[in-house]
Amino acid sequence: MQRETLERHQVWVYLAAIVVGLVLGSVAPGLAPILDGLLWPSLAALLYVTFTQVPLAHLPAAFRDLRFITAVLGGNFLLLPVLVWGLLALVPDDRAVRLGVLLVLLVPCTDWFITFTHQARGDVRRAIAVTPVVLVVQIVLLPLYLWLFMGEGFAEIVSAGHMTTVFVVVIVAPLALAYLTERWAERALARSAVIEQLGWLPVPLLALVLFLIAASQVEAATSAVTLLGDVAAAFIGFLIGAAALGVLLGRVFALPLEQARTLLFSFATRNSFVVLPFALALPAGWEATAIVVVFQSMLELFGMLLFLWLVPRLLLPIGAAR
């Protein structure tokens, strides 16, 4: 099996993992503490292998095309947050649910965004170049966004006992290790194969993480089911708004067709697995936050299957180059 085949069918892999996890968690609830203990090292491993696919050692490369990087950063970090603020009107007045929506919609994707760009015949080279910048900017700006959108509730989130530990162990450590791995691989041509082989792991590791969450959080998932229909409208609205913004900014910045497609997928995909550790580290009473994050990622994947048909045929077809 080729890696591209695995990535093309990843949505079904994730769905299967969730279903199996829910079944196991229902019939063997006593396993929950063990599975929960496996979740954190699995998340750290997932983030590490994913970060190795981001060219962290080549941040300056993204700024060689100022027009494209301006469109990506302006859309993701100025215009889309305004869209998210408007979509909160569709979300139930529940702090945990709203936090889940904010966490997942305010951070642009840095992994399967590249995969979908490739499948839609976008500009993969620019997609790869821009990902490290997007990753760094979102880590810096996310606390500011949460403070602006949640006000006093932000203090409670920051004061959650495990937040600092999670940030260092599950985000900073894998990021630093991935950077060192990339630098090590660049010193010898034969080592580049290591990065290539690590590229096979994000899909199975994310499936493992989803399985562990589903199996260890059955009760929380069951109690949150009634809320998912309410947040679905916001997530679908985001996909529609992101696609429209991608087409619009592609025209405003006079981007070539391939770059416009890349821009659209940058707007439409979100970094759910990066914010997932923060959602899982929240104290009791916030369990719905992680469920909302996982739900958005699954809904987004189905949305991307639709976009892979819509973008090259209707939204940004051949001949639509600026």
mmCIF file of C-alpha atoms in Angstrom:
data_model
loop_
_atom_site.group_PDB
_atom_site.id
_atom_site.type_symbol
_atom_site.label_atom_id
_atom_site.label_comp_id
_atom_site.label_asym_id
_atom_site.label_seq_id
_atom_site.Cartn_x
_atom_site.Cartn_y
_atom_site.Cartn_z
ATOM 1 C CA MET A 1 0.000 0.000 0.000
ATOM 2 C CA GLN A 2 1.220 3.486 -0.845
ATOM 3 C CA ARG A 3 1.260 6.306 1.699
ATOM 4 C CA GLU A 4 -1.015 8.400 -0.519
ATOM 5 C CA THR A 5 -3.617 5.604 -0.464
ATOM 6 C CA LEU A 6 -3.551 5.528 3.325
ATOM 7 C CA GLU A 7 -3.993 9.304 3.506
ATOM 8 C CA ARG A 8 -6.808 9.271 0.955
ATOM 9 C CA HIS A 9 -8.807 6.812 3.069
ATOM 10 C CA GLN A 10 -7.826 8.186 6.474
ATOM 11 C CA VAL A 11 -11.342 9.325 7.370
ATOM 12 C CA TRP A 12 -12.557 5.718 7.362
ATOM 13 C CA VAL A 13 -9.580 4.633 9.467
ATOM 14 C CA TYR A 14 -10.462 7.256 12.066
ATOM 15 C CA LEU A 15 -14.154 6.382 12.075
ATOM 16 C CA ALA A 16 -13.336 2.714 12.603
ATOM 17 C CA ALA A 17 -11.002 3.613 15.469
ATOM 18 C CA ILE A 18 -13.708 5.682 17.189
ATOM 19 C CA VAL A 19 -16.377 2.994 16.791
ATOM 20 C CA VAL A 20 -14.097 0.241 18.118
ATOM 21 C CA GLY A 21 -13.066 2.485 21.000
ATOM 22 C CA LEU A 22 -16.654 3.269 21.971
ATOM 23 C CA VAL A 23 -17.573 -0.413 21.871
ATOM 24 C CA LEU A 24 -14.578 -1.420 23.995
ATOM 25 C CA GLY A 25 -15.200 1.396 26.457
ATOM 26 C CA SER A 26 -18.834 0.348 26.817
ATOM 27 C CA VAL A 27 -18.207 -3.370 27.404
ATOM 28 C CA ALA A 28 -15.029 -2.945 29.485
ATOM 29 C CA PRO A 29 -15.255 0.359 31.390
ATOM 30 C CA GLY A 30 -12.626 -0.866 33.847
ATOM 31 C CA LEU A 31 -9.969 -0.399 31.165
ATOM 32 C CA ALA A 32 -10.517 3.367 31.088
ATOM 33 C CA PRO A 33 -7.686 4.270 33.530
ATOM 34 C CA ILE A 34 -5.180 2.137 31.600
ATOM 35 C CA LEU A 35 -6.240 3.546 28.240
ATOM 36 C CA ASP A 36 -6.176 7.087 29.604
ATOM 37 C CA GLY A 37 -2.594 6.500 30.741
ATOM 38 C CA LEU A 38 -1.632 5.438 27.212
ATOM 39 C CA LEU A 39 -3.252 8.517 25.701
ATOM 40 C CA TRP A 40 -0.617 11.096 26.659
ATOM 41 C CA PRO A 41 2.459 9.294 25.295
ATOM 42 C CA SER A 42 0.455 8.512 22.162
ATOM 43 C CA LEU A 43 -0.388 12.204 21.733
ATOM 44 C CA ALA A 44 3.250 13.194 22.224
ATOM 45 C CA ALA A 45 4.342 10.619 19.635
ATOM 46 C CA LEU A 46 1.661 11.820 17.208
ATOM 47 C CA LEU A 47 2.764 15.431 17.500
ATOM 48 C CA TYR A 48 6.426 14.500 17.147
ATOM 49 C CA VAL A 49 6.003 12.535 13.896
ATOM 50 C CA THR A 50 3.658 15.185 12.545
ATOM 51 C CA PHE A 51 6.056 18.019 13.358
ATOM 52 C CA THR A 52 8.847 16.140 11.546
ATOM 53 C CA GLN A 53 6.796 16.593 8.368
ATOM 54 C CA VAL A 54 6.794 20.382 8.866
ATOM 55 C CA PRO A 55 9.998 22.034 7.542
ATOM 56 C CA LEU A 56 10.778 23.724 10.858
ATOM 57 C CA ALA A 57 14.393 24.287 9.885
ATOM 58 C CA HIS A 58 13.366 26.399 6.892
ATOM 59 C CA LEU A 59 11.089 29.093 8.310
ATOM 60 C CA PRO A 60 12.503 31.899 6.097
ATOM 61 C CA ALA A 61 11.476 30.031 2.936
ATOM 62 C CA ALA A 62 7.833 30.971 3.465
ATOM 63 C CA PHE A 63 8.584 34.695 3.175
ATOM 64 C CA ARG A 64 9.993 34.491 -0.321
ATOM 65 C CA ASP A 65 6.463 34.958 -1.658
ATOM 66 C CA LEU A 66 5.111 37.875 0.363
ATOM 67 C CA ARG A 67 1.818 38.030 -1.509
ATOM 68 C CA PHE A 68 0.948 34.418 -0.717
ATOM 69 C CA ILE A 69 2.137 34.504 2.912
ATOM 70 C CA THR A 70 0.196 37.732 3.491
ATOM 71 C CA ALA A 71 -2.982 36.119 2.182
ATOM 72 C CA VAL A 72 -2.449 33.027 4.348
ATOM 73 C CA LEU A 73 -1.665 34.898 7.567
ATOM 74 C CA GLY A 74 -4.221 37.670 7.037
ATOM 75 C CA GLY A 75 -7.021 35.228 6.282
ATOM 76 C CA ASN A 76 -6.199 32.732 9.031
ATOM 77 C CA PHE A 77 -5.390 35.123 11.848
ATOM 78 C CA LEU A 78 -7.440 38.271 11.104
ATOM 79 C CA LEU A 79 -10.496 37.433 9.009
ATOM 80 C CA LEU A 80 -11.332 33.873 10.099
ATOM 81 C CA PRO A 81 -11.366 34.795 13.818
ATOM 82 C CA VAL A 82 -14.063 37.356 12.959
ATOM 83 C CA LEU A 83 -16.035 34.572 11.249
ATOM 84 C CA VAL A 84 -15.601 32.372 14.329
ATOM 85 C CA TRP A 85 -16.856 35.192 16.564
ATOM 86 C CA GLY A 86 -20.002 35.444 14.437
ATOM 87 C CA LEU A 87 -20.542 31.666 14.460
ATOM 88 C CA LEU A 88 -20.564 31.592 18.262
ATOM 89 C CA ALA A 89 -24.160 32.794 18.015
ATOM 90 C CA LEU A 90 -25.007 29.284 16.762
ATOM 91 C CA VAL A 91 -23.271 27.545 19.676
ATOM 92 C CA PRO A 92 -25.025 26.632 22.972
ATOM 93 C CA ASP A 93 -24.250 28.829 25.958
ATOM 94 C CA ASP A 94 -22.023 26.200 27.525
ATOM 95 C CA ARG A 95 -18.452 27.176 28.449
ATOM 96 C CA ALA A 96 -16.941 23.772 27.709
ATOM 97 C CA VAL A 97 -18.639 23.537 24.328
ATOM 98 C CA ARG A 98 -17.718 27.097 23.359
ATOM 99 C CA LEU A 99 -14.118 26.522 24.371
ATOM 100 C CA GLY A 100 -13.993 23.426 22.172
ATOM 101 C CA VAL A 101 -15.318 25.417 19.228
ATOM 102 C CA LEU A 102 -12.817 28.224 19.800
ATOM 103 C CA LEU A 103 -9.834 25.929 20.299
ATOM 104 C CA VAL A 104 -10.391 24.007 17.105
ATOM 105 C CA LEU A 105 -11.552 26.789 14.773
ATOM 106 C CA LEU A 106 -8.908 29.379 15.661
ATOM 107 C CA VAL A 107 -5.853 27.285 14.695
ATOM 108 C CA PRO A 108 -5.109 26.490 11.024
ATOM 109 C CA CYS A 109 -3.999 22.991 10.083
ATOM 110 C CA THR A 110 -0.383 22.027 9.468
ATOM 111 C CA ASP A 111 -0.708 18.368 8.513
ATOM 112 C CA TRP A 112 -3.524 17.033 6.335
ATOM 113 C CA PHE A 113 -3.841 20.509 4.832
ATOM 114 C CA ILE A 114 -0.820 19.538 2.704
ATOM 115 C CA THR A 115 -2.385 16.192 1.792
ATOM 116 C CA PHE A 116 -5.631 17.763 0.619
ATOM 117 C CA THR A 117 -3.759 20.498 -1.232
ATOM 118 C CA HIS A 118 -1.898 17.795 -3.141
ATOM 119 C CA GLN A 119 -5.071 15.858 -3.929
ATOM 120 C CA ALA A 120 -6.793 19.027 -5.182
ATOM 121 C CA ARG A 121 -3.760 19.871 -7.363
ATOM 122 C CA GLY A 122 -2.799 22.934 -5.389
ATOM 123 C CA ASP A 123 0.692 24.328 -4.855
ATOM 124 C CA VAL A 124 2.220 21.739 -2.519
ATOM 125 C CA ARG A 125 5.610 23.460 -2.437
ATOM 126 C CA ARG A 126 4.109 26.649 -1.013
ATOM 127 C CA ALA A 127 1.871 24.649 1.316
ATOM 128 C CA ILE A 128 4.944 22.970 2.814
ATOM 129 C CA ALA A 129 6.854 26.266 3.034
ATOM 130 C CA VAL A 130 4.088 28.105 4.874
ATOM 131 C CA THR A 131 3.279 25.436 7.483
ATOM 132 C CA PRO A 132 6.061 26.218 9.986
ATOM 133 C CA VAL A 133 5.102 29.902 10.017
ATOM 134 C CA VAL A 134 1.435 29.052 10.541
ATOM 135 C CA LEU A 135 2.342 26.656 13.358
ATOM 136 C CA VAL A 136 4.460 29.198 15.236
ATOM 137 C CA VAL A 137 1.966 32.052 14.805
ATOM 138 C CA GLN A 138 -0.990 29.998 16.037
ATOM 139 C CA ILE A 139 0.855 28.885 19.180
ATOM 140 C CA VAL A 140 1.644 32.519 19.953
ATOM 141 C CA LEU A 141 -1.796 33.946 19.164
ATOM 142 C CA LEU A 142 -4.129 31.261 20.557
ATOM 143 C CA PRO A 143 -3.922 32.520 24.187
ATOM 144 C CA LEU A 144 -4.731 36.041 22.981
ATOM 145 C CA TYR A 145 -7.751 34.809 21.034
ATOM 146 C CA LEU A 146 -9.051 32.818 24.017
ATOM 147 C CA TRP A 147 -8.672 35.842 26.261
ATOM 148 C CA LEU A 148 -10.567 38.036 23.787
ATOM 149 C CA PHE A 149 -13.396 35.544 23.246
ATOM 150 C CA MET A 150 -13.785 34.117 26.769
ATOM 151 C CA GLY A 151 -12.878 37.023 29.027
ATOM 152 C CA GLU A 152 -12.851 35.961 32.685
ATOM 153 C CA GLY A 153 -13.307 32.318 31.720
ATOM 154 C CA PHE A 154 -9.811 32.388 30.240
ATOM 155 C CA ALA A 155 -8.269 32.719 33.720
ATOM 156 C CA GLU A 156 -9.864 29.443 34.778
ATOM 157 C CA ILE A 157 -8.521 27.691 31.692
ATOM 158 C CA VAL A 158 -4.974 28.945 32.212
ATOM 159 C CA SER A 159 -5.027 28.035 35.897
ATOM 160 C CA ALA A 160 -5.985 24.424 35.152
ATOM 161 C CA GLY A 161 -3.377 22.317 36.930
ATOM 162 C CA HIS A 162 -1.912 20.416 33.993
ATOM 163 C CA MET A 163 -1.849 23.144 31.358
ATOM 164 C CA THR A 164 1.797 24.155 31.738
ATOM 165 C CA THR A 165 2.940 20.550 31.914
ATOM 166 C CA VAL A 166 0.906 19.627 28.848
ATOM 167 C CA PHE A 167 2.305 22.547 26.875
ATOM 168 C CA VAL A 168 5.906 21.627 27.697
ATOM 169 C CA VAL A 169 5.701 17.823 27.499
ATOM 170 C CA VAL A 170 3.190 17.322 24.697
ATOM 171 C CA ILE A 171 3.807 20.418 22.529
ATOM 172 C CA VAL A 172 7.224 22.002 23.164
ATOM 173 C CA ALA A 173 9.211 18.776 23.658
ATOM 174 C CA PRO A 174 7.919 17.049 20.474
ATOM 175 C CA LEU A 175 8.398 20.304 18.544
ATOM 176 C CA ALA A 176 11.996 20.652 19.707
ATOM 177 C CA LEU A 177 12.727 16.982 19.070
ATOM 178 C CA ALA A 178 11.234 17.221 15.581
ATOM 179 C CA TYR A 179 13.427 20.234 14.814
ATOM 180 C CA LEU A 180 16.530 18.362 15.991
ATOM 181 C CA THR A 181 15.504 15.333 13.934
ATOM 182 C CA GLU A 182 15.175 17.469 10.816
ATOM 183 C CA ARG A 183 18.562 19.057 11.376
ATOM 184 C CA TRP A 184 20.112 15.616 11.939
ATOM 185 C CA ALA A 185 18.508 14.265 8.752
ATOM 186 C CA GLU A 186 19.840 17.174 6.679
ATOM 187 C CA ARG A 187 23.449 16.334 7.511
ATOM 188 C CA ALA A 188 23.463 13.166 5.386
ATOM 189 C CA LEU A 189 21.450 12.252 2.310
ATOM 190 C CA ALA A 190 20.756 8.732 3.567
ATOM 191 C CA ARG A 191 19.110 10.141 6.711
ATOM 192 C CA SER A 192 16.365 11.867 4.727
ATOM 193 C CA ALA A 193 14.716 8.440 4.432
ATOM 194 C CA VAL A 194 14.033 8.609 8.180
ATOM 195 C CA ILE A 195 11.796 11.657 7.722
ATOM 196 C CA GLU A 196 10.067 9.907 4.822
ATOM 197 C CA GLN A 197 9.384 6.805 6.916
ATOM 198 C CA LEU A 198 8.065 8.892 9.812
ATOM 199 C CA GLY A 199 5.551 10.327 7.343
ATOM 200 C CA TRP A 200 3.688 7.004 7.430
ATOM 201 C CA LEU A 201 2.938 7.321 11.148
ATOM 202 C CA PRO A 202 0.583 10.320 11.619
ATOM 203 C CA VAL A 203 -2.500 8.487 10.300
ATOM 204 C CA PRO A 204 -2.134 5.307 12.416
ATOM 205 C CA LEU A 205 -1.074 7.308 15.477
ATOM 206 C CA LEU A 206 -4.044 9.669 15.167
ATOM 207 C CA ALA A 207 -6.285 6.612 14.793
ATOM 208 C CA LEU A 208 -4.756 5.236 18.009
ATOM 209 C CA VAL A 209 -5.353 8.533 19.813
ATOM 210 C CA LEU A 210 -8.986 8.642 18.679
ATOM 211 C CA PHE A 211 -9.444 5.021 19.761
ATOM 212 C CA LEU A 212 -8.023 5.765 23.217
ATOM 213 C CA ILE A 213 -10.182 8.871 23.628
ATOM 214 C CA ALA A 214 -13.332 7.050 22.561
ATOM 215 C CA ALA A 215 -12.604 4.056 24.808
ATOM 216 C CA SER A 216 -11.693 6.101 27.885
ATOM 217 C CA GLN A 217 -14.291 8.877 27.480
ATOM 218 C CA VAL A 218 -17.448 6.894 26.688
ATOM 219 C CA GLU A 219 -19.507 8.538 29.413
ATOM 220 C CA ALA A 220 -18.446 12.047 28.411
ATOM 221 C CA ALA A 221 -19.078 11.290 24.733
ATOM 222 C CA THR A 222 -22.547 9.934 25.481
ATOM 223 C CA SER A 223 -23.515 12.959 27.562
ATOM 224 C CA ALA A 224 -22.264 15.343 24.857
ATOM 225 C CA VAL A 225 -24.113 13.706 21.960
ATOM 226 C CA THR A 226 -27.117 16.004 22.334
ATOM 227 C CA LEU A 227 -24.840 19.048 22.005
ATOM 228 C CA LEU A 228 -23.103 17.926 18.822
ATOM 229 C CA GLY A 229 -26.076 18.724 16.630
ATOM 230 C CA ASP A 230 -25.970 22.297 17.914
ATOM 231 C CA VAL A 231 -22.279 22.807 17.152
ATOM 232 C CA ALA A 232 -22.526 21.068 13.761
ATOM 233 C CA ALA A 233 -24.196 24.163 12.298
ATOM 234 C CA ALA A 234 -21.259 26.326 13.407
ATOM 235 C CA PHE A 235 -18.718 23.901 11.959
ATOM 236 C CA ILE A 236 -20.546 23.632 8.643
ATOM 237 C CA GLY A 237 -20.896 27.408 8.570
ATOM 238 C CA PHE A 238 -17.166 27.697 9.102
ATOM 239 C CA LEU A 239 -16.419 25.399 6.152
ATOM 240 C CA ILE A 240 -18.688 27.449 3.896
ATOM 241 C CA GLY A 241 -17.223 30.749 5.087
ATOM 242 C CA ALA A 242 -13.638 29.485 4.791
ATOM 243 C CA ALA A 243 -14.218 28.308 1.224
ATOM 244 C CA ALA A 244 -15.798 31.631 0.259
ATOM 245 C CA LEU A 245 -12.930 33.547 1.877
ATOM 246 C CA GLY A 246 -10.387 31.386 0.069
ATOM 247 C CA VAL A 247 -11.944 32.146 -3.298
ATOM 248 C CA LEU A 248 -12.304 35.851 -2.468
ATOM 249 C CA LEU A 249 -8.747 36.390 -1.220
ATOM 250 C CA GLY A 250 -7.400 34.386 -4.121
ATOM 251 C CA ARG A 251 -8.941 37.021 -6.383
ATOM 252 C CA VAL A 252 -7.993 39.990 -4.206
ATOM 253 C CA PHE A 253 -4.338 38.922 -4.148
ATOM 254 C CA ALA A 254 -4.437 37.813 -7.801
ATOM 255 C CA LEU A 255 -3.050 34.400 -6.913
ATOM 256 C CA PRO A 256 -2.428 31.755 -9.574
ATOM 257 C CA LEU A 257 -4.909 28.883 -9.583
ATOM 258 C CA GLU A 258 -2.714 26.425 -7.670
ATOM 259 C CA GLN A 259 -1.938 28.976 -4.951
ATOM 260 C CA ALA A 260 -5.603 29.937 -4.608
ATOM 261 C CA ARG A 261 -6.501 26.295 -4.048
ATOM 262 C CA THR A 262 -3.765 26.008 -1.436
ATOM 263 C CA LEU A 263 -5.090 29.130 0.291
ATOM 264 C CA LEU A 264 -8.616 27.703 0.400
ATOM 265 C CA PHE A 265 -7.502 24.459 2.034
ATOM 266 C CA SER A 266 -5.387 26.399 4.527
ATOM 267 C CA PHE A 267 -8.530 28.253 5.596
ATOM 268 C CA ALA A 268 -10.842 25.225 5.642
ATOM 269 C CA THR A 269 -8.657 22.816 7.647
ATOM 270 C CA ARG A 270 -7.978 23.168 11.359
ATOM 271 C CA ASN A 271 -5.274 21.878 13.730
ATOM 272 C CA SER A 272 -7.516 19.765 15.957
ATOM 273 C CA PHE A 273 -4.871 17.346 17.240
ATOM 274 C CA VAL A 274 -2.564 20.183 18.383
ATOM 275 C CA VAL A 275 -5.231 21.682 20.645
ATOM 276 C CA LEU A 276 -6.549 18.290 21.749
ATOM 277 C CA PRO A 277 -3.990 17.919 24.574
ATOM 278 C CA PHE A 278 -5.167 21.207 26.092
ATOM 279 C CA ALA A 279 -8.800 20.078 25.887
ATOM 280 C CA LEU A 280 -7.995 16.771 27.564
ATOM 281 C CA ALA A 281 -6.009 18.485 30.346
ATOM 282 C CA LEU A 282 -8.940 20.603 31.491
ATOM 283 C CA PRO A 283 -10.409 19.906 34.952
ATOM 284 C CA ALA A 284 -13.686 18.129 35.708
ATOM 285 C CA GLY A 285 -16.691 19.823 34.148
ATOM 286 C CA TRP A 286 -14.918 20.567 30.867
ATOM 287 C CA GLU A 287 -15.102 17.060 29.343
ATOM 288 C CA ALA A 288 -17.297 18.230 26.472
ATOM 289 C CA THR A 289 -14.431 20.397 25.154
ATOM 290 C CA ALA A 290 -12.403 17.419 23.901
ATOM 291 C CA ILE A 291 -15.504 15.742 22.453
ATOM 292 C CA VAL A 292 -16.292 18.889 20.461
ATOM 293 C CA VAL A 293 -12.706 19.034 19.133
ATOM 294 C CA VAL A 294 -12.833 15.404 17.973
ATOM 295 C CA PHE A 295 -16.287 15.899 16.442
ATOM 296 C CA GLN A 296 -15.080 18.892 14.450
ATOM 297 C CA SER A 297 -12.118 16.965 13.070
ATOM 298 C CA MET A 298 -14.371 14.169 11.811
ATOM 299 C CA LEU A 299 -16.878 16.600 10.312
ATOM 300 C CA GLU A 300 -14.016 18.472 8.681
ATOM 301 C CA LEU A 301 -12.661 15.308 7.080
ATOM 302 C CA PHE A 302 -16.021 14.614 5.449
ATOM 303 C CA GLY A 303 -16.076 18.253 4.375
ATOM 304 C CA MET A 304 -12.677 17.831 2.747
ATOM 305 C CA LEU A 305 -13.931 14.830 0.779
ATOM 306 C CA LEU A 306 -16.637 17.126 -0.591
ATOM 307 C CA PHE A 307 -14.152 19.960 -1.208
ATOM 308 C CA LEU A 308 -11.867 17.648 -3.192
ATOM 309 C CA TRP A 309 -14.734 17.358 -5.653
ATOM 310 C CA LEU A 310 -15.991 20.960 -5.458
ATOM 311 C CA VAL A 311 -12.734 22.931 -5.558
ATOM 312 C CA PRO A 312 -11.256 21.738 -8.875
ATOM 313 C CA ARG A 313 -14.656 21.534 -10.589
ATOM 314 C CA LEU A 314 -16.694 24.497 -9.333
ATOM 315 C CA LEU A 315 -14.955 26.779 -6.827
ATOM 316 C CA LEU A 316 -11.522 27.083 -8.453
ATOM 317 C CA PRO A 317 -11.658 25.203 -11.772
ATOM 318 C CA ILE A 318 -9.009 25.311 -14.490
ATOM 319 C CA GLY A 319 -9.258 28.674 -16.173
ATOM 320 C CA ALA A 320 -9.933 30.474 -12.893
ATOM 321 C CA ALA A 321 -6.291 31.504 -12.491
ATOM 322 C CA ARG A 322 -5.960 35.165 -11.540
#
